[in-house]
Amino acid sequence: GAVVSQHPSWVICKSGTSVKIECRSLDFQATTMFWYRQFPKQSLMLMATSNEGSKATYEQGVEKDKFLINHASLTLSTLTVTSAHPEDSSFYICSAYTGGETEAFFGQGTRLTVV
Amino acid sequence: GQNIDQPTEMTATEGAIVQINCTYQTSGFNGLFWYQQHAGEAPTFLSYNVLDGLEEKGRFSSFLSRSKGYSYLLLKELQMKDSASYLCAVRDYNAGNMLTFGGGTRLMVKP
């Protein structure tokens, strides 16, 4: 199956700093990438949808100025958590979709801890 | 919007069979997925249904009824390693083909 690489796997940062998470499709071109957030013992919640070359579409309640998404190429999308706060600590997962009748492929996830 | 419901928790015995149900409502159904997720890890793909009927893959089977907005995941010959969360997800072509996940069912397999 297709491979989606997400980096870093985990990160600890100080409150007020910014963190960038990368999501790469290694062997296919991802026209669409989805960013999810998952709090402990909860399911995946969609944060935003990004299409290559256009602005991301954010779900209700997700601050677009805080969670900056860039999808500049068909193989790379980045999520930057700006001015991170402890409540942003969570498991962030990207998912890439090629279009057509295929599954979405997930990255390994990033455990973010803000101290 | 979409509404996806599945039980929060289930418990079963090693070697037994368990069925995890999922009901959904969506305007532009374009497939239903089941994923397995162990704590702290990314989901792993189990099955995909877009037409009515049963899809079998080893110990795992998934069933879909589009008219009823209903699916189930059947796990046979349960093993301890099957203890995990099982996520039902629906793809909606009216929403850019994004996947919307149900709350997940935490399955505990006991000896």
mmCIF file of C-alpha atoms in Angstrom:
data_model
loop_
_atom_site.group_PDB
_atom_site.id
_atom_site.type_symbol
_atom_site.label_atom_id
_atom_site.label_comp_id
_atom_site.label_asym_id
_atom_site.label_seq_id
_atom_site.Cartn_x
_atom_site.Cartn_y
_atom_site.Cartn_z
ATOM 1 C CA GLY A 1 0.000 0.000 0.000
ATOM 2 C CA ALA A 2 0.890 3.648 -0.227
ATOM 3 C CA VAL A 3 3.180 5.173 2.364
ATOM 4 C CA VAL A 4 2.586 8.399 4.233
ATOM 5 C CA SER A 5 5.450 9.644 6.358
ATOM 6 C CA GLN A 6 4.751 12.032 9.201
ATOM 7 C CA HIS A 7 7.484 13.804 11.116
ATOM 8 C CA PRO A 8 8.224 14.229 13.966
ATOM 9 C CA SER A 9 6.723 11.277 15.820
ATOM 10 C CA TRP A 10 6.733 13.229 19.036
ATOM 11 C CA VAL A 11 7.679 16.707 20.149
ATOM 12 C CA ILE A 12 7.796 18.596 23.417
ATOM 13 C CA CYS A 13 7.744 22.366 23.212
ATOM 14 C CA LYS A 14 7.421 25.327 25.525
ATOM 15 C CA SER A 15 4.209 27.258 25.765
ATOM 16 C CA GLY A 16 4.164 30.156 23.309
ATOM 17 C CA THR A 17 6.438 28.557 20.725
ATOM 18 C CA SER A 18 5.465 27.177 17.314
ATOM 19 C CA VAL A 19 5.750 23.625 16.091
ATOM 20 C CA LYS A 20 5.717 22.382 12.500
ATOM 21 C CA ILE A 21 4.535 18.888 11.590
ATOM 22 C CA GLU A 22 5.262 17.471 8.141
ATOM 23 C CA CYS A 23 3.257 14.927 6.212
ATOM 24 C CA ARG A 24 4.720 13.417 3.044
ATOM 25 C CA SER A 25 3.274 10.948 0.578
ATOM 26 C CA LEU A 26 6.293 8.908 -0.427
ATOM 27 C CA ASP A 27 5.153 6.904 -3.435
ATOM 28 C CA PHE A 28 2.058 8.645 -4.717
ATOM 29 C CA GLN A 29 0.693 12.099 -5.340
ATOM 30 C CA ALA A 30 -1.840 13.203 -2.766
ATOM 31 C CA THR A 31 -4.358 15.615 -4.176
ATOM 32 C CA THR A 32 -5.973 15.993 -0.791
ATOM 33 C CA MET A 33 -4.600 15.759 2.714
ATOM 34 C CA PHE A 34 -6.568 15.742 5.917
ATOM 35 C CA TRP A 35 -5.359 16.729 9.358
ATOM 36 C CA TYR A 36 -6.918 15.111 12.402
ATOM 37 C CA ARG A 37 -6.494 15.629 16.119
ATOM 38 C CA GLN A 38 -7.128 12.994 18.737
ATOM 39 C CA PHE A 39 -7.376 13.582 22.475
ATOM 40 C CA PRO A 40 -6.928 10.651 24.891
ATOM 41 C CA LYS A 41 -9.693 8.056 24.723
ATOM 42 C CA GLN A 42 -11.446 9.986 21.983
ATOM 43 C CA SER A 43 -11.811 9.392 18.274
ATOM 44 C CA LEU A 44 -10.168 11.224 15.420
ATOM 45 C CA MET A 45 -11.586 14.697 14.848
ATOM 46 C CA LEU A 46 -11.044 16.348 11.492
ATOM 47 C CA MET A 47 -9.329 19.712 11.793
ATOM 48 C CA ALA A 48 -8.918 20.729 8.175
ATOM 49 C CA THR A 49 -8.801 19.586 4.592
ATOM 50 C CA SER A 50 -6.095 20.820 2.281
ATOM 51 C CA ASN A 51 -5.913 20.551 -1.489
ATOM 52 C CA GLU A 52 -2.636 21.116 -3.271
ATOM 53 C CA GLY A 53 -2.229 24.699 -4.362
ATOM 54 C CA SER A 54 -5.261 26.094 -2.593
ATOM 55 C CA LYS A 55 -6.216 27.274 0.863
ATOM 56 C CA ALA A 56 -7.167 24.742 3.475
ATOM 57 C CA THR A 57 -10.760 24.299 4.570
ATOM 58 C CA TYR A 58 -11.066 24.327 8.337
ATOM 59 C CA GLU A 59 -13.712 22.604 10.392
ATOM 60 C CA GLN A 60 -15.916 24.623 12.668
ATOM 61 C CA GLY A 61 -14.171 25.547 15.877
ATOM 62 C CA VAL A 62 -10.637 25.167 14.505
ATOM 63 C CA GLU A 63 -8.696 28.446 14.440
ATOM 64 C CA LYS A 64 -7.102 28.863 11.036
ATOM 65 C CA ASP A 65 -4.670 31.481 12.328
ATOM 66 C CA LYS A 66 -3.460 29.128 15.023
ATOM 67 C CA PHE A 67 -3.210 25.969 12.936
ATOM 68 C CA LEU A 68 -1.499 26.972 9.715
ATOM 69 C CA ILE A 69 -1.702 24.442 6.914
ATOM 70 C CA ASN A 70 0.381 24.553 3.785
ATOM 71 C CA HIS A 71 0.003 22.097 0.895
ATOM 72 C CA ALA A 72 2.477 23.480 -1.579
ATOM 73 C CA SER A 73 3.134 20.276 -3.481
ATOM 74 C CA LEU A 74 1.386 16.998 -4.248
ATOM 75 C CA THR A 75 3.637 15.169 -1.812
ATOM 76 C CA LEU A 76 3.951 17.504 1.157
ATOM 77 C CA SER A 77 1.580 19.153 3.578
ATOM 78 C CA THR A 78 2.594 20.888 6.784
ATOM 79 C CA LEU A 79 0.677 21.798 9.914
ATOM 80 C CA THR A 80 2.137 24.535 12.092
ATOM 81 C CA VAL A 81 0.758 24.980 15.581
ATOM 82 C CA THR A 82 1.479 28.608 16.399
ATOM 83 C CA SER A 83 1.825 30.002 19.909
ATOM 84 C CA ALA A 84 1.201 26.572 21.359
ATOM 85 C CA HIS A 85 -0.551 26.199 24.694
ATOM 86 C CA PRO A 86 -0.832 23.164 26.986
ATOM 87 C CA GLU A 87 -4.397 22.574 25.785
ATOM 88 C CA ASP A 88 -2.982 21.999 22.279
ATOM 89 C CA SER A 89 -1.243 18.889 23.575
ATOM 90 C CA SER A 90 -2.701 16.064 21.537
ATOM 91 C CA PHE A 91 -2.051 13.390 18.926
ATOM 92 C CA TYR A 92 -2.053 14.891 15.441
ATOM 93 C CA ILE A 93 -2.441 12.606 12.404
ATOM 94 C CA CYS A 94 -2.380 13.387 8.723
ATOM 95 C CA SER A 95 -4.122 11.395 6.054
ATOM 96 C CA ALA A 96 -3.527 11.508 2.327
ATOM 97 C CA TYR A 97 -6.051 10.686 -0.352
ATOM 98 C CA THR A 98 -5.331 10.131 -4.003
ATOM 99 C CA GLY A 99 -8.864 10.392 -5.314
ATOM 100 C CA GLY A 100 -10.996 7.641 -6.760
ATOM 101 C CA GLU A 101 -12.138 4.553 -4.936
ATOM 102 C CA THR A 102 -9.185 4.212 -2.624
ATOM 103 C CA GLU A 103 -8.669 4.284 1.100
ATOM 104 C CA ALA A 104 -7.074 7.192 2.846
ATOM 105 C CA PHE A 105 -3.572 6.464 4.060
ATOM 106 C CA PHE A 106 -2.435 7.675 7.448
ATOM 107 C CA GLY A 107 0.843 8.990 8.721
ATOM 108 C CA GLN A 108 2.308 7.609 11.911
ATOM 109 C CA GLY A 109 0.987 10.487 13.981
ATOM 110 C CA THR A 110 2.721 13.169 16.063
ATOM 111 C CA ARG A 111 2.399 13.313 19.824
ATOM 112 C CA LEU A 112 2.616 16.982 20.789
ATOM 113 C CA THR A 113 3.192 17.937 24.403
ATOM 114 C CA VAL A 114 3.228 21.614 25.317
ATOM 115 C CA VAL A 115 4.771 22.416 28.692
ATOM 116 C CA GLY B 1 -23.486 16.709 8.060
ATOM 117 C CA GLN B 2 -22.864 13.161 9.101
ATOM 118 C CA ASN B 3 -23.860 11.218 12.163
ATOM 119 C CA ILE B 4 -21.942 8.037 12.884
ATOM 120 C CA ASP B 5 -22.772 5.914 15.897
ATOM 121 C CA GLN B 6 -21.020 2.896 17.330
ATOM 122 C CA PRO B 7 -20.872 1.423 20.828
ATOM 123 C CA THR B 8 -18.301 2.946 23.137
ATOM 124 C CA GLU B 9 -16.963 -0.249 24.662
ATOM 125 C CA MET B 10 -17.274 -3.995 24.245
ATOM 126 C CA THR B 11 -15.758 -6.955 26.028
ATOM 127 C CA ALA B 12 -15.309 -10.435 24.610
ATOM 128 C CA THR B 13 -13.493 -13.657 25.395
ATOM 129 C CA GLU B 14 -10.425 -14.986 23.636
ATOM 130 C CA GLY B 15 -11.417 -17.395 20.865
ATOM 131 C CA ALA B 16 -14.950 -16.036 20.609
ATOM 132 C CA ILE B 17 -16.677 -13.969 17.907
ATOM 133 C CA VAL B 18 -17.630 -10.323 18.338
ATOM 134 C CA GLN B 19 -19.705 -8.014 16.154
ATOM 135 C CA ILE B 20 -19.227 -4.257 16.285
ATOM 136 C CA ASN B 21 -22.098 -2.279 14.782
ATOM 137 C CA CYS B 22 -22.019 1.114 13.117
ATOM 138 C CA THR B 23 -24.913 3.237 11.918
ATOM 139 C CA TYR B 24 -24.515 6.347 9.836
ATOM 140 C CA GLN B 25 -26.358 9.132 8.113
ATOM 141 C CA THR B 26 -24.748 10.924 5.201
ATOM 142 C CA SER B 27 -25.872 12.813 2.119
ATOM 143 C CA GLY B 28 -23.232 11.590 -0.299
ATOM 144 C CA PHE B 29 -22.196 8.089 0.717
ATOM 145 C CA ASN B 30 -18.998 7.027 -0.992
ATOM 146 C CA GLY B 31 -17.737 4.142 1.070
ATOM 147 C CA LEU B 32 -17.438 2.908 4.624
ATOM 148 C CA PHE B 33 -14.158 1.980 6.240
ATOM 149 C CA TRP B 34 -13.161 0.112 9.352
ATOM 150 C CA TYR B 35 -9.862 0.887 11.038
ATOM 151 C CA GLN B 36 -8.098 -0.633 14.019
ATOM 152 C CA GLN B 37 -6.208 1.669 16.344
ATOM 153 C CA HIS B 38 -3.997 0.739 19.263
ATOM 154 C CA ALA B 39 -3.386 3.408 21.874
ATOM 155 C CA GLY B 40 -0.882 6.019 20.742
ATOM 156 C CA GLU B 41 -0.647 4.660 17.218
ATOM 157 C CA ALA B 42 -2.093 5.637 13.872
ATOM 158 C CA PRO B 43 -5.152 3.752 12.603
ATOM 159 C CA THR B 44 -4.557 0.758 10.385
ATOM 160 C CA PHE B 45 -6.917 -0.114 7.567
ATOM 161 C CA LEU B 46 -9.081 -3.200 8.022
ATOM 162 C CA SER B 47 -11.835 -3.111 5.414
ATOM 163 C CA TYR B 48 -13.752 -1.091 2.866
ATOM 164 C CA ASN B 49 -17.365 -1.483 1.733
ATOM 165 C CA VAL B 50 -19.094 0.571 -0.916
ATOM 166 C CA LEU B 51 -21.660 -1.985 -2.145
ATOM 167 C CA ASP B 52 -24.132 -3.938 -0.046
ATOM 168 C CA GLY B 53 -22.971 -7.252 1.287
ATOM 169 C CA LEU B 54 -20.244 -8.978 3.161
ATOM 170 C CA GLU B 55 -16.523 -8.539 2.606
ATOM 171 C CA GLU B 56 -14.385 -11.241 4.187
ATOM 172 C CA LYS B 57 -10.690 -10.923 4.921
ATOM 173 C CA GLY B 58 -9.284 -13.661 7.109
ATOM 174 C CA ARG B 59 -10.607 -13.374 10.666
ATOM 175 C CA PHE B 60 -12.223 -10.040 9.876
ATOM 176 C CA SER B 61 -15.427 -9.488 7.903
ATOM 177 C CA SER B 62 -17.390 -6.323 7.262
ATOM 178 C CA PHE B 63 -20.997 -5.966 6.187
ATOM 179 C CA LEU B 64 -22.817 -3.028 4.648
ATOM 180 C CA SER B 65 -26.463 -2.161 4.062
ATOM 181 C CA ARG B 66 -26.716 1.215 2.368
ATOM 182 C CA SER B 67 -30.507 1.356 2.566
ATOM 183 C CA LYS B 68 -30.334 0.930 6.344
ATOM 184 C CA GLY B 69 -27.252 3.064 6.873
ATOM 185 C CA TYR B 70 -25.734 0.155 8.741
ATOM 186 C CA SER B 71 -22.466 -1.721 8.867
ATOM 187 C CA TYR B 72 -20.837 -4.200 11.161
ATOM 188 C CA LEU B 73 -17.344 -5.518 11.687
ATOM 189 C CA LEU B 74 -17.118 -9.173 12.643
ATOM 190 C CA LEU B 75 -14.022 -10.497 14.365
ATOM 191 C CA LYS B 76 -13.634 -14.265 14.633
ATOM 192 C CA GLU B 77 -11.315 -16.388 16.747
ATOM 193 C CA LEU B 78 -10.492 -13.433 18.945
ATOM 194 C CA GLN B 79 -6.921 -13.024 20.122
ATOM 195 C CA MET B 80 -5.588 -10.922 22.959
ATOM 196 C CA LYS B 81 -3.848 -8.670 20.443
ATOM 197 C CA ASP B 82 -7.252 -7.725 19.032
ATOM 198 C CA SER B 83 -7.789 -5.535 22.086
ATOM 199 C CA ALA B 84 -7.887 -2.092 20.489
ATOM 200 C CA SER B 85 -10.235 0.634 19.333
ATOM 201 C CA TYR B 86 -12.193 -0.004 16.149
ATOM 202 C CA LEU B 87 -13.171 3.023 14.148
ATOM 203 C CA CYS B 88 -16.003 3.181 11.654
ATOM 204 C CA ALA B 89 -15.508 5.926 9.065
ATOM 205 C CA VAL B 90 -17.710 7.145 6.233
ATOM 206 C CA ARG B 91 -16.559 8.940 3.109
ATOM 207 C CA ASP B 92 -18.834 11.626 1.712
ATOM 208 C CA TYR B 93 -18.438 12.846 -1.859
ATOM 209 C CA ASN B 94 -20.393 15.963 -0.955
ATOM 210 C CA ALA B 95 -17.651 16.832 1.515
ATOM 211 C CA GLY B 96 -14.603 16.502 -0.648
ATOM 212 C CA ASN B 97 -14.446 12.760 -0.011
ATOM 213 C CA MET B 98 -13.182 13.319 3.489
ATOM 214 C CA LEU B 99 -13.492 10.558 6.061
ATOM 215 C CA THR B 100 -15.616 11.247 9.101
ATOM 216 C CA PHE B 101 -14.987 8.927 12.006
ATOM 217 C CA GLY B 102 -17.362 7.529 14.549
ATOM 218 C CA GLY B 103 -16.396 7.724 18.192
ATOM 219 C CA GLY B 104 -14.691 4.345 18.072
ATOM 220 C CA THR B 105 -15.413 1.156 19.961
ATOM 221 C CA ARG B 106 -12.873 0.063 22.550
ATOM 222 C CA LEU B 107 -12.737 -3.715 22.501
ATOM 223 C CA MET B 108 -11.257 -5.587 25.424
ATOM 224 C CA VAL B 109 -10.448 -9.260 24.875
ATOM 225 C CA LYS B 110 -10.228 -11.292 28.059
ATOM 226 C CA PRO B 111 -8.598 -14.709 28.529
#
